[in-house]
Amino acid sequence: MPYTRVCIHYVWATKYRKPILIKPFREMLFNHIKQNAFAKGIHIDRINGYVDHAHCLVFLKPTQTINDIVQLIKGESAHWFNQQANAPPSKLQWQSDYFAVSVSESDIPNVQRYIDNQEAHHQRKTFLQEYNAFLKYHGFNKTN
């Protein structure tokens, strides 16, 4: 049995960054994502976000890939959300792109706090500002 511990911080947005993840729908969606992921053998440590995006901290198993996990989470969750009788009138669609970076063992508590405090964080910074800062900090540019 291999011993691995790979932690990935994912961020993805609603299509066109539409602000449809309002309370209580956001909590309902994130609870469903955690339950569905657990049933599929995906270990989500944290999930949270704001009206137009989600952050997710996942510990990957050796057979799981970054892309497979995010596609499983995003695709199923939008379908499920839109089938709910009390869902908002705007349909949930996720943008096709996403951000994913590995998190060092020593930085996991900082990322957990960051994800837990999304609502307060976004009182000071928009998602676009946050996303661009992530891209710059992690060395991404338009050609990556």
Tab-separated table of C-alpha atoms in Angstrom:
chain	number	residue	atom	x	y	z
A	1	MET	CA	0.000	0.000	0.000
A	2	PRO	CA	1.459	3.382	-0.939
A	3	TYR	CA	1.642	6.082	1.694
A	4	THR	CA	0.766	9.400	0.132
A	5	ARG	CA	-0.543	12.728	1.361
A	6	VAL	CA	-1.250	15.167	-1.430
A	7	CYS	CA	-3.373	18.184	-0.595
A	8	ILE	CA	-4.894	20.347	-3.342
A	9	HIS	CA	-6.573	23.736	-3.002
A	10	TYR	CA	-9.198	24.145	-5.714
A	11	VAL	CA	-11.020	27.328	-6.677
A	12	TRP	CA	-13.707	27.582	-9.342
A	13	ALA	CA	-16.357	30.132	-10.260
A	14	THR	CA	-19.942	30.191	-11.393
A	15	LYS	CA	-20.350	30.779	-15.108
A	16	TYR	CA	-19.897	34.475	-15.861
A	17	ARG	CA	-19.340	34.827	-12.104
A	18	LYS	CA	-23.099	35.089	-11.576
A	19	PRO	CA	-23.771	35.648	-7.851
A	20	ILE	CA	-26.280	32.821	-7.379
A	21	LEU	CA	-24.659	31.041	-4.427
A	22	ILE	CA	-26.529	33.055	-1.841
A	23	LYS	CA	-27.413	31.831	1.616
A	24	PRO	CA	-28.978	29.344	2.358
A	25	PHE	CA	-28.406	27.803	-1.093
A	26	ARG	CA	-24.626	27.992	-0.708
A	27	GLU	CA	-24.620	25.929	2.508
A	28	MET	CA	-27.054	23.442	1.000
A	29	LEU	CA	-24.832	23.008	-2.058
A	30	PHE	CA	-21.586	22.683	-0.112
A	31	ASN	CA	-23.123	20.123	2.263
A	32	HIS	CA	-24.268	18.102	-0.725
A	33	ILE	CA	-20.838	18.304	-2.352
A	34	LYS	CA	-19.198	16.959	0.824
A	35	GLN	CA	-21.697	14.098	1.123
A	36	ASN	CA	-21.472	13.164	-2.548
A	37	ALA	CA	-17.677	13.330	-2.511
A	38	PHE	CA	-17.525	11.086	0.549
A	39	ALA	CA	-19.732	8.530	-1.223
A	40	LYS	CA	-17.311	8.594	-4.181
A	41	GLY	CA	-14.194	8.177	-2.021
A	42	ILE	CA	-13.104	11.811	-2.316
A	43	HIS	CA	-11.736	13.311	0.895
A	44	ILE	CA	-12.852	16.945	1.066
A	45	ASP	CA	-11.289	18.537	4.119
A	46	ARG	CA	-12.914	21.942	3.595
A	47	ILE	CA	-15.350	23.548	1.211
A	48	ASN	CA	-16.667	27.080	1.316
A	49	GLY	CA	-16.985	30.078	-0.909
A	50	TYR	CA	-19.035	33.096	-1.642
A	51	VAL	CA	-21.834	34.112	-4.014
A	52	ASP	CA	-19.871	33.456	-7.203
A	53	HIS	CA	-17.233	30.839	-6.426
A	54	ALA	CA	-16.111	27.888	-4.334
A	55	HIS	CA	-12.903	26.898	-2.555
A	56	CYS	CA	-12.245	23.264	-1.800
A	57	LEU	CA	-9.363	21.564	0.031
A	58	VAL	CA	-8.992	17.940	-1.034
A	59	PHE	CA	-6.603	15.167	-0.013
A	60	LEU	CA	-6.021	13.057	-3.114
A	61	LYS	CA	-5.634	9.297	-3.131
A	62	PRO	CA	-2.880	7.844	-5.352
A	63	THR	CA	-5.401	6.862	-8.037
A	64	GLN	CA	-7.146	10.248	-8.152
A	65	THR	CA	-6.145	13.036	-10.486
A	66	ILE	CA	-6.610	16.754	-9.998
A	67	ASN	CA	-8.787	17.085	-13.085
A	68	ASP	CA	-10.937	14.006	-12.430
A	69	ILE	CA	-11.794	15.205	-8.925
A	70	VAL	CA	-12.801	18.722	-9.929
A	71	GLN	CA	-14.887	17.439	-12.838
A	72	LEU	CA	-16.718	14.964	-10.581
A	73	ILE	CA	-17.434	17.661	-8.021
A	74	LYS	CA	-18.463	20.421	-10.407
A	75	GLY	CA	-20.547	18.408	-12.858
A	76	GLU	CA	-22.594	16.468	-10.367
A	77	SER	CA	-23.107	19.412	-8.021
A	78	ALA	CA	-24.543	21.735	-10.698
A	79	HIS	CA	-26.903	19.003	-11.902
A	80	TRP	CA	-28.049	18.232	-8.345
A	81	PHE	CA	-28.456	21.905	-7.411
A	82	ASN	CA	-30.600	22.661	-10.444
A	83	GLN	CA	-32.914	19.711	-9.668
A	84	GLN	CA	-33.791	21.043	-6.212
A	85	ALA	CA	-37.367	22.304	-5.882
A	86	ASN	CA	-36.277	25.333	-3.860
A	87	ALA	CA	-33.263	26.252	-6.040
A	88	PRO	CA	-33.003	29.870	-7.178
A	89	PRO	CA	-34.483	30.696	-10.591
A	90	SER	CA	-31.012	31.129	-12.136
A	91	LYS	CA	-29.507	27.800	-13.112
A	92	LEU	CA	-26.136	26.974	-11.611
A	93	GLN	CA	-23.403	26.499	-14.158
A	94	TRP	CA	-19.706	26.392	-13.345
A	95	GLN	CA	-17.037	27.957	-15.528
A	96	SER	CA	-14.989	25.281	-17.256
A	97	ASP	CA	-11.689	26.537	-15.876
A	98	TYR	CA	-10.461	26.183	-12.328
A	99	PHE	CA	-7.453	26.912	-10.155
A	100	ALA	CA	-5.667	24.078	-8.348
A	101	VAL	CA	-2.385	24.110	-6.445
A	102	SER	CA	-0.718	21.760	-4.022
A	103	VAL	CA	-0.589	22.812	-0.396
A	104	SER	CA	2.440	22.040	1.749
A	105	GLU	CA	1.843	20.230	5.015
A	106	SER	CA	2.920	23.270	7.025
A	107	ASP	CA	0.502	25.566	5.160
A	108	ILE	CA	-2.633	23.406	5.501
A	109	PRO	CA	-3.902	25.211	8.655
A	110	ASN	CA	-3.573	28.597	6.911
A	111	VAL	CA	-5.511	27.394	3.873
A	112	GLN	CA	-8.171	25.838	6.110
A	113	ARG	CA	-8.669	29.161	7.921
A	114	TYR	CA	-8.730	31.011	4.609
A	115	ILE	CA	-11.441	28.734	3.235
A	116	ASP	CA	-13.444	28.853	6.471
A	117	ASN	CA	-13.470	32.676	6.422
A	118	GLN	CA	-14.597	33.297	2.857
A	119	GLU	CA	-17.579	35.475	3.683
A	120	ALA	CA	-15.534	37.875	5.820
A	121	HIS	CA	-12.695	37.842	3.298
A	122	HIS	CA	-15.001	38.911	0.490
A	123	GLN	CA	-16.208	41.927	2.363
A	124	ARG	CA	-12.776	43.388	1.527
A	125	LYS	CA	-11.859	41.797	-1.806
A	126	THR	CA	-13.795	40.684	-4.885
A	127	PHE	CA	-13.443	37.211	-6.300
A	128	LEU	CA	-11.695	38.577	-9.376
A	129	GLN	CA	-9.135	40.381	-7.192
A	130	GLU	CA	-8.626	37.212	-5.173
A	131	TYR	CA	-8.293	35.001	-8.255
A	132	ASN	CA	-5.802	37.316	-9.965
A	133	ALA	CA	-3.750	37.468	-6.746
A	134	PHE	CA	-3.694	33.646	-6.606
A	135	LEU	CA	-2.551	33.419	-10.206
A	136	LYS	CA	0.207	35.967	-9.670
A	137	TYR	CA	1.373	34.481	-6.353
A	138	HIS	CA	1.633	30.995	-7.841
A	139	GLY	CA	3.429	32.128	-10.995
A	140	PHE	CA	0.628	31.659	-13.522
A	141	ASN	CA	0.274	34.023	-16.433
A	142	LYS	CA	-1.905	34.240	-19.522
A	143	THR	CA	0.310	31.782	-21.430
A	144	ASN	CA	0.220	28.958	-18.816
